Each structure stands twice: as structure tokens, then as C-alpha cells.
Short mmCIF file of C-alpha atoms and ligand atoms in Angstrom, two decimals:
data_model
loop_
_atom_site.label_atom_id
_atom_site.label_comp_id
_atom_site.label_asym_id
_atom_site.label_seq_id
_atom_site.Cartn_x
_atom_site.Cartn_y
_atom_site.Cartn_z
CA UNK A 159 241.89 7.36 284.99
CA UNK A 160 241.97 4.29 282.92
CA UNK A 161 240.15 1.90 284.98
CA UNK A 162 236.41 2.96 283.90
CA UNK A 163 235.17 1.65 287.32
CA UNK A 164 236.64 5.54 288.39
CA UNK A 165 234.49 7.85 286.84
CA UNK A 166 236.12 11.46 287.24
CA UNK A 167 238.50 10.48 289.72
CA UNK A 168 241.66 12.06 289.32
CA UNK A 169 243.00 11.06 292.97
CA UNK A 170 243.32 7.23 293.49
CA UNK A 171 243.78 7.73 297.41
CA UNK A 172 241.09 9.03 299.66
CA UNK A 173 244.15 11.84 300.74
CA UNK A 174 243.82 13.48 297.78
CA UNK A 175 239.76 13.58 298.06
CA UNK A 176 237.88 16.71 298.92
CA UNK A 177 236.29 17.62 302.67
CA UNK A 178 232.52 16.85 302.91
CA UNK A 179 229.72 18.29 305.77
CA UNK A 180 227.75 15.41 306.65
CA UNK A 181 223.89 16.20 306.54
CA UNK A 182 222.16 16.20 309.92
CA UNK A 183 218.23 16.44 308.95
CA UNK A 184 216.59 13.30 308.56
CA UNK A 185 213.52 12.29 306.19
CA UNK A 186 210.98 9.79 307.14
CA UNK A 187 207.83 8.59 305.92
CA UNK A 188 204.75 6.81 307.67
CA UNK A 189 204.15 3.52 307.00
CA UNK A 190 200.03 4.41 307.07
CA UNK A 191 199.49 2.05 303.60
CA UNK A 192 203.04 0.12 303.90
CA UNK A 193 202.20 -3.38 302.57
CA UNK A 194 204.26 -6.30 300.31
CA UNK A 195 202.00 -7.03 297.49
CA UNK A 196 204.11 -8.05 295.00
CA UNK A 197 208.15 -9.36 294.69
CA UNK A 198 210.07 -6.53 293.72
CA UNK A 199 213.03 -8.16 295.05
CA UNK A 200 214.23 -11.97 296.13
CA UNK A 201 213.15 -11.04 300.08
CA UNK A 202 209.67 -10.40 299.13
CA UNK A 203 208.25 -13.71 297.15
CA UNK A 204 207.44 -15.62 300.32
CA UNK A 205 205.92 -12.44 302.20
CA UNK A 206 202.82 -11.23 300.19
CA UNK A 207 199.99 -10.30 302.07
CA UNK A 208 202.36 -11.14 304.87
CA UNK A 209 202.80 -7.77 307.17
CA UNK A 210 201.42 -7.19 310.08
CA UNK A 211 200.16 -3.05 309.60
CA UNK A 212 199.86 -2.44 313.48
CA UNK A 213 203.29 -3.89 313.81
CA UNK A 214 204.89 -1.87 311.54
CA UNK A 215 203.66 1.06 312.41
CA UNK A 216 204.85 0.27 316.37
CA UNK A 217 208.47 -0.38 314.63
CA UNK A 218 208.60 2.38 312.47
CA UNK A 219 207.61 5.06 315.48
CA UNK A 220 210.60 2.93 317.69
CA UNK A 221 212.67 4.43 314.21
CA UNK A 222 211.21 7.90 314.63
CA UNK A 223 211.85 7.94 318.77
CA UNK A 224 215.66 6.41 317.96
CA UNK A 225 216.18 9.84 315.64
CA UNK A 226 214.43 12.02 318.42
CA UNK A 227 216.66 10.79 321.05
CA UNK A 228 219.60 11.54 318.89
CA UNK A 229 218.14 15.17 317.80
CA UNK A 230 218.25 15.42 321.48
CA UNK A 231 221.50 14.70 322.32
CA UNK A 232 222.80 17.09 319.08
CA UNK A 233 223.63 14.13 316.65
CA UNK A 234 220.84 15.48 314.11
CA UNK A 235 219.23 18.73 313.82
CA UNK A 236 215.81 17.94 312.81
CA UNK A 237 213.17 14.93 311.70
CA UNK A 238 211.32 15.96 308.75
CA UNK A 239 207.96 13.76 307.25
CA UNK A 240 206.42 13.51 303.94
CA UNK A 241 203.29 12.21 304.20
CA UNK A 242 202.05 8.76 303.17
CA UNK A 243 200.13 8.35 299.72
CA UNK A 244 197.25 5.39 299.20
CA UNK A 245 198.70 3.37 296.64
CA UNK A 246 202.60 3.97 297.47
CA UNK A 247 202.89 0.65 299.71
CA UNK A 248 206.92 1.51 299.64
CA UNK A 249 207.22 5.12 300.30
CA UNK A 250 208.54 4.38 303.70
CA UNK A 251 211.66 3.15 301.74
CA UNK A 252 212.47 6.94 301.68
CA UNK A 253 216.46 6.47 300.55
CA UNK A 254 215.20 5.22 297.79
CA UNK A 255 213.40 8.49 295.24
CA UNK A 256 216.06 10.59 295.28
CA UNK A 257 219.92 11.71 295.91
CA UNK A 258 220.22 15.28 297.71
CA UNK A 259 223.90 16.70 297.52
CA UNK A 260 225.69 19.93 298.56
CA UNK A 261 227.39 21.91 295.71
CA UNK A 262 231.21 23.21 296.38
CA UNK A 263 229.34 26.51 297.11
CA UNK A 264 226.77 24.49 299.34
CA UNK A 265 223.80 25.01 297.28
CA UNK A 266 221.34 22.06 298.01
CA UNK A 267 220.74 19.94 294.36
CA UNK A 268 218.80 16.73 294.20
CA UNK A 269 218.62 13.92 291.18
CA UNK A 270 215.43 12.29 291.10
CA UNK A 271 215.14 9.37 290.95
CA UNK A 272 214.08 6.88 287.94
CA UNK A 273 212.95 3.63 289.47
CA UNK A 274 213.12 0.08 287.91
CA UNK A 275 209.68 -0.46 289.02
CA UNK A 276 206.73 1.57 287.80
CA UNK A 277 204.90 1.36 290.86
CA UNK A 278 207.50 2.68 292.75
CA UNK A 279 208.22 5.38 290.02
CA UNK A 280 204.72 6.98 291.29
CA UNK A 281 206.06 7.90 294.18
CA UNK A 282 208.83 10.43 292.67
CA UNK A 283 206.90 13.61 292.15
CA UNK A 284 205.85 13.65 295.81
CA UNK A 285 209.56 13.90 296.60
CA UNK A 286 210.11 16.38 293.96
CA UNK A 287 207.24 18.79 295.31
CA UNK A 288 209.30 18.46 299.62
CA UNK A 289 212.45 18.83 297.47
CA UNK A 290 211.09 22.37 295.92
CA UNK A 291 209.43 23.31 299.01
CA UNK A 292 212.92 22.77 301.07
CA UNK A 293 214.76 25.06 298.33
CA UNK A 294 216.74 22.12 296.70
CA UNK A 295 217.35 22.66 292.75
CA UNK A 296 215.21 19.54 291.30
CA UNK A 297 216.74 17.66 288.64
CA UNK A 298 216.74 14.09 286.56
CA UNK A 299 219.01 12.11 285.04
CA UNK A 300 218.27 12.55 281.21
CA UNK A 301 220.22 9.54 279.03
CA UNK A 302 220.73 6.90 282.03
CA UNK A 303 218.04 3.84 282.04
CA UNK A 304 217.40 3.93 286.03
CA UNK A 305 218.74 5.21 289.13
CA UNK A 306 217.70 4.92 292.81
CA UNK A 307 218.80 7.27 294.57
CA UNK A 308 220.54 6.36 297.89
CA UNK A 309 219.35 3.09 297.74
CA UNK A 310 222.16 2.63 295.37
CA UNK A 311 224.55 5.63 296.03
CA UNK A 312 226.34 5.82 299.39
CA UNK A 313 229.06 8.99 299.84
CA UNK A 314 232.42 8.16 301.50
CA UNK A 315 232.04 9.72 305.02
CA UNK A 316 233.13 13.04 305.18
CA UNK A 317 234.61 13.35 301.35
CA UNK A 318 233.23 14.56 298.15
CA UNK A 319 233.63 11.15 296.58
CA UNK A 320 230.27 8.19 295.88
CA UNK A 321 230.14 4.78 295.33
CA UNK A 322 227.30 3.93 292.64
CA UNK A 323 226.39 -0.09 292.91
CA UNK A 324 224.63 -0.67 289.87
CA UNK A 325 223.42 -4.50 288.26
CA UNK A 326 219.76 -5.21 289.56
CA UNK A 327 218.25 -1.35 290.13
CA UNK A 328 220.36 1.09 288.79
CA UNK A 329 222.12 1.03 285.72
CA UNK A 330 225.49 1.77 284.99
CA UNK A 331 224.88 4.43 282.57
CA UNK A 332 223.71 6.76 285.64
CA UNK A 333 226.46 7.16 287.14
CA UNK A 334 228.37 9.15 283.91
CA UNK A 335 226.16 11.81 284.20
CA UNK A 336 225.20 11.97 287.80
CA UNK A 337 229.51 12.16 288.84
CA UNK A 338 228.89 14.99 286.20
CA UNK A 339 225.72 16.69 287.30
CA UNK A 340 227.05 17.03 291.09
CA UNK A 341 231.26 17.19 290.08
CA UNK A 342 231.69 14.70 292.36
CA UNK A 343 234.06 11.44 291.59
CA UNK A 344 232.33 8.04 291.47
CA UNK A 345 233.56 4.48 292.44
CA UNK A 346 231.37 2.15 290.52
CA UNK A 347 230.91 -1.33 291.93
CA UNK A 348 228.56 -3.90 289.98
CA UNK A 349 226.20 -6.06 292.62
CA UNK A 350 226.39 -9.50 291.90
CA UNK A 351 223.88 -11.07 294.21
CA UNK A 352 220.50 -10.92 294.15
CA UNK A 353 220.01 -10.94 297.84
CA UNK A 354 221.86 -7.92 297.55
CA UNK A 355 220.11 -5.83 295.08
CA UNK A 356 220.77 -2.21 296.29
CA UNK A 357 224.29 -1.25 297.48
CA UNK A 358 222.83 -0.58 301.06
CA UNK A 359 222.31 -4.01 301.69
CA UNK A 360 226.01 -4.63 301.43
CA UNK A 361 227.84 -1.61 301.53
CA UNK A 362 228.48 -0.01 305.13
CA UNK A 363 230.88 2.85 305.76
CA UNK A 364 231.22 3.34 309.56
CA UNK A 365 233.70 5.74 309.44
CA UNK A 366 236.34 8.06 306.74
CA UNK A 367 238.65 4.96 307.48
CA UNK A 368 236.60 1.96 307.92
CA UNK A 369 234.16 0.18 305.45
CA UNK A 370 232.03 -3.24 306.28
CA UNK A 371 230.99 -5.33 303.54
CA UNK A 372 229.53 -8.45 302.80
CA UNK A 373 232.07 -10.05 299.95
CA UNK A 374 229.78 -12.46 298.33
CA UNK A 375 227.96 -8.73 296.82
CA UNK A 376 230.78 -8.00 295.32
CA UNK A 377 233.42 -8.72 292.40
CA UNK A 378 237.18 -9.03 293.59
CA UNK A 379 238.41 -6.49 291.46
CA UNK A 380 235.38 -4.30 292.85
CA UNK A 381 237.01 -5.29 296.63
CA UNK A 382 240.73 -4.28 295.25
CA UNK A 383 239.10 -0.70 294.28
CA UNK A 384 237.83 0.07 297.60
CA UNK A 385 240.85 -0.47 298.97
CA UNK A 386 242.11 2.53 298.05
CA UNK A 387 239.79 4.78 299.64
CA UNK A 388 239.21 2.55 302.86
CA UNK A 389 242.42 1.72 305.43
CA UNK A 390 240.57 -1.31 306.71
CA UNK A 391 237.45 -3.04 304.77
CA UNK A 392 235.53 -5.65 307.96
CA UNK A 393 234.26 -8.46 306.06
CA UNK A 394 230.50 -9.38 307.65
CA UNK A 395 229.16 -13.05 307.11
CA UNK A 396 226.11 -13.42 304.31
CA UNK A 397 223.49 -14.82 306.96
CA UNK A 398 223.68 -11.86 308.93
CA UNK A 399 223.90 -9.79 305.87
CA UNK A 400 221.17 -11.13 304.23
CA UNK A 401 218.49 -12.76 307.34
CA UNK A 402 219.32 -9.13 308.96
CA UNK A 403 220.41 -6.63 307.28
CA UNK A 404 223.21 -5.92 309.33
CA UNK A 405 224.69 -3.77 306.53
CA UNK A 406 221.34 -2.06 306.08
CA UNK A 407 222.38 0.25 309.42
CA UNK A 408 222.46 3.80 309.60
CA UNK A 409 225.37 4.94 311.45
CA UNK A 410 225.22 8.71 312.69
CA UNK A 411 228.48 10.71 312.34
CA UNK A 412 229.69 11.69 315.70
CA UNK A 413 229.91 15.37 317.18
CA UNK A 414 232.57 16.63 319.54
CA UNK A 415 230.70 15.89 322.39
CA UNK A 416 229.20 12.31 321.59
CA UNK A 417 230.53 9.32 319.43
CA UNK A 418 228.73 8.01 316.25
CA UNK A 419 225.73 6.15 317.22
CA UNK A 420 224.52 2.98 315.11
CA UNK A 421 221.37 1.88 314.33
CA UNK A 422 220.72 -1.41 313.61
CA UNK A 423 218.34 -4.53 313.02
CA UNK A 424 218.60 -6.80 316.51
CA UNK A 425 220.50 -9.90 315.95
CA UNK A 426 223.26 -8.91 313.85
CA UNK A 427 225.32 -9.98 316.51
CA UNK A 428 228.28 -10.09 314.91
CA UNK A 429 228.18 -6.61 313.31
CA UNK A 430 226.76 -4.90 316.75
CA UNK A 431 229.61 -6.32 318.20
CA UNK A 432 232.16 -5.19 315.56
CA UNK A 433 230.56 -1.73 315.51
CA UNK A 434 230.88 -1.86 319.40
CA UNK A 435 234.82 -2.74 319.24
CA UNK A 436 235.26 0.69 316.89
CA UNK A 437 234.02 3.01 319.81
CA UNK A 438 230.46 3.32 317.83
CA UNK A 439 227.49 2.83 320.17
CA UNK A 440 224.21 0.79 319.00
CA UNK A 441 220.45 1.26 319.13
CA UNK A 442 219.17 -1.92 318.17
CA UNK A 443 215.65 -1.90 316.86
CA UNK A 444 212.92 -4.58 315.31
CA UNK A 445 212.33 -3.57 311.52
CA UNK A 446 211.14 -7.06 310.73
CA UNK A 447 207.81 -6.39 309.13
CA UNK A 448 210.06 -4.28 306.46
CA UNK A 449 212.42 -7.22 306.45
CA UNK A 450 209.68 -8.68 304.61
CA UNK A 451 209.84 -6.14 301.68
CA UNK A 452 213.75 -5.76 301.49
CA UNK A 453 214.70 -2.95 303.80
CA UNK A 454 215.52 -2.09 307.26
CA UNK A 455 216.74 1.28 308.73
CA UNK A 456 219.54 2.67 306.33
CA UNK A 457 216.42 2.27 303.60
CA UNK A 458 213.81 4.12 305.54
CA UNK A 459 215.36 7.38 305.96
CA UNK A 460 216.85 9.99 303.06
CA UNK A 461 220.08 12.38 305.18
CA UNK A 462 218.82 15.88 303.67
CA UNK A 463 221.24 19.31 303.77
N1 LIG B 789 210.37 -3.18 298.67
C1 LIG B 789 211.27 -2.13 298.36
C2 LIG B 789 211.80 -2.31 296.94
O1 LIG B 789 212.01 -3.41 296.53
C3 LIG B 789 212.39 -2.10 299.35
C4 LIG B 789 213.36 -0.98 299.15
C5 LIG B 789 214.45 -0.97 300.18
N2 LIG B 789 215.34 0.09 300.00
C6 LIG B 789 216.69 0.05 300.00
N3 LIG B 789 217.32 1.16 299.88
N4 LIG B 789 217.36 -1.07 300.07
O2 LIG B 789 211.99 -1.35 296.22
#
């Protein structure tokens, strides 16, 4: 490929692109020592010393009863917690330590993460320890400067393909060896925005077909690219992007006996509405004390094999 945006993509359509089996356990962490105490990114400045603890906690357990009523109804097979350490006021955030992926003969691999911010880097190991305990091969990247994980790293649904946003967390250089390490094609796309600093905060995939973005993330060229892997790319507005996190949703791949189920920050109306018109139902939930730190639901859960 000449374009060095494609890393080890020898098919230019998502036709060509290898199947995918979507994950269907889901990680969590307790918010027990969840605080903003410093600005790790642009949403934080105004909000130190800001959350409300007994609030969060009430809105993450409305996360964890969301995923239970979906475990019940078949859309996920199980909710899995690492506990909380004093000291890690972000380890809620738990997309963000690492990136667990299926080999070609399904063996469960994860890259660790390496974090921008040392704080956030302490919370790593504690990953790597569920990772070994849940029979995942453990692994790092060894040249690349930083990488975070899922924060940054979002799989086309279905299809053995990532996209690897890179420009305020994660560097470019991880994406060479991680499409490498897990022989899996990347699309990368460089964030220009600050209010968008991970690719989750702009990058939605709601289907193998159907991708919602906020444009002002992104470079035109970067746009061009993903039209060749998406039919139809929804454009969302940059309030709701940014004041909600509309983008920040998790949407849960349907099963043959219920349709994909969103969940999402309340008052995106636009995008509940959009997700509504493509035959995906909503759970809206408050996540506004994590607002405060940068993150909403897509950031406070890791999909694990
Ligand atoms: N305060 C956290 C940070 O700045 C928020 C992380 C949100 N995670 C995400 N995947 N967008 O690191």
C-alpha cells in the first residue's frame, strides 16, 4: 500500500477484510477512589476537586445494572471487575490500559498499554496480573513512545481490521508494531482536536456498514480513508460531541434474537435519535461526574474474549 496511513493493508475495501467474533465479556472497575485532581486532558482544567464521589458511584452502578440487563437478555456473557487501587483516581477509565485481541487461531493476546501520563501508567500492572489470571498472553509494545489501548484503538465491527487515532495520547510509531504483533491491518487517523484527544471521543462504529463521526477530529484526507471501509459515515455536530460525549457510546452487537443496544450519555439528542432511525435501541444513562475527567461509557469498560 503506498498511502502510509494503511499499515499492512493489502485490501482497500472492507470486502476483502477478514471475519471477526465480537467479544461478549465486559470489564469494569469501581469508581471507590475515582477523583479529577489534575488536567490530563482539556475537559478536566475547570473540574478539580470537582466530583461528587457518592454520585459517581450511583452512576457508575446505573453502568453496571445497564450490562446486567443486557447479560440477561444474551447480548453479553459475563461482567467481570478488577478492583479499585488508592491512588489510581482513573482506573474506572478501564478501555484505556490495554488492547485484548483474538489470534486467527483464537488465542487471547493483549498489548499493554504505555500511557502518556505517569500516573496513569501505575495502573498497568494491575491489568497485566487479570490479563494472566484470564489466560491472555501479556505483551508490550517495545520501540513505540505510547499507546492507550482502546482508548485509542477501535476494531471495525465484525472484521479483523483497527483504526489507531494517534496525535495527543498515542503515538504514531505504535501502531507499526502493534498491526504487526496481532497481524491485523491498521487505518491510522491523526486527531486534530484537543477536545478530542482519544479516538473514542470521536470515532463511533454502529455497525460493519455504518460509522458516526464528529469531522472537526479529523483531517479530510483521514475522512476520504474511511470511506473505504464504511458505506455511509453520519456526521454528529461538535457540541454534542464534545458537552456529551455522544460518540463516547458503547453500542452492543446484536444477537439473532435481539438488535444492538446503545448506550449512551442523556442528551445527545441528536445521536440517540440517529442511532434510533438505524433499528439500534438506547439506554441512556447520567455519566456526568466522569464527564468531568474526559470519559463517559465507551471509556469505562474494556470488551474482553
Ligand atoms: N481522565 C482520563 C484521562 O485523561 C479519562 C480517560 C477517558 N478514556 C477514554 N478512553 N477516552 O486519561
Amino acid at each position: 500500500m503506498k498511502n502510509n496511513n494503511f499499515i499492512n493493508c493489502s485490501a482497500l475495501s472492507k470486502k476483502e477484510l477478514e471475519n471477526r467474533i465480537e467479544p461478549r465479556k465486559v470489564l469494569l472497575c469501581s469508581p471507590k477512589y475515582f477523583q479529577v485532581i489534575d488536567a490530563k486532558n482539556v475537559h478536566m482544567g475547570s473540574n478539580i476537586g470537582k466530583t461528587n464521589p457518592t454520585k459517581a458511584y450511583q452512576q457508575w452502578e446505573s453502568l453496571k445494572a445497564a450490562y446486567l440487563k443486557l447479560k440477561s437478555r444474551g447480548l453479553i456473557d459475563e461482567i467481570i471487575e478488577i478492583d479499585p487501587i488508592e491512588g489510581c483516581e482513573d482506573m474506572v477509565f478501564t478501555a484505556n490500559q490495554s488492547f485484548p485481541w483474538q489470534n486467527t487461531h483464537g488465542g487471547k493476546i493483549v498489548v499493554l498499554s504505555k500511557m502518556y501520563h505517569s500516573s496513569r501508567a501505575r495502573e498497568v500492572p494491575y491489568f497485566e496480573t487479570l490479563y494472566k489470571n484470564l489466560g491472555y498472553s501479556t505483551t508490550s509494545l517495545k520501540n513505540a513512545q505510547y499507546f492507550e489501548g482502546m482508548g485509542d484503538t477501535i476494531p471495525h465491527p465484525h472484521k479483523r481490521l483497527l483504526y489507531g487515532g494517534y496525535g495527543h495520547r498515542t503515538t504514531l510509531d505504535a501502531y507499526h508494531e502493534l498491526s504487526d504483533l496481532l497481524e491485523t491491518p491498521i487505518l491510522t487517523l491523526e486527531l486534530k482536536e484537543e477536545k478530542f484527544y482519544h479516538l473514542d471521543t470521536c470515532f463511533l462504529p454502529i455497525n460493519q456498514d455504518h460509522l458516526f463521526i464528529c469531522k472537526e477530529a479529523f483531517s479530510n484526507e483521514s475522512i476520504e480513508h474511511l470511506s473505504n471501509f464504511f458505506k455511509e459515515i453520519t456526521i454528529i455536530p461538535i457540541e454534542e460531541a464534545s458537552q456529551f460525549f455522544a460518540l463516547n457510546a458503547h453500542v452492543v452487537p446484536s444477537t439473532n434474537e435481539e438488535k444492538s443496544v446503545a448506550i449512551i450519555q442523556e442528551g445527545a439528542n441528536d445521536t440517540i435519535q440517529l442511532l434510533n432511525k438505524n433499528n439500534i435501541e438506547v439506554i441512556k444513562l447520567n455519566t456526568s461526574e466522569y464527564i468531568q475527567s474526559g470519559g463517559s461509557v465507551f471509556c469505562m469498560k474494556m470488551m474482553l474474549y
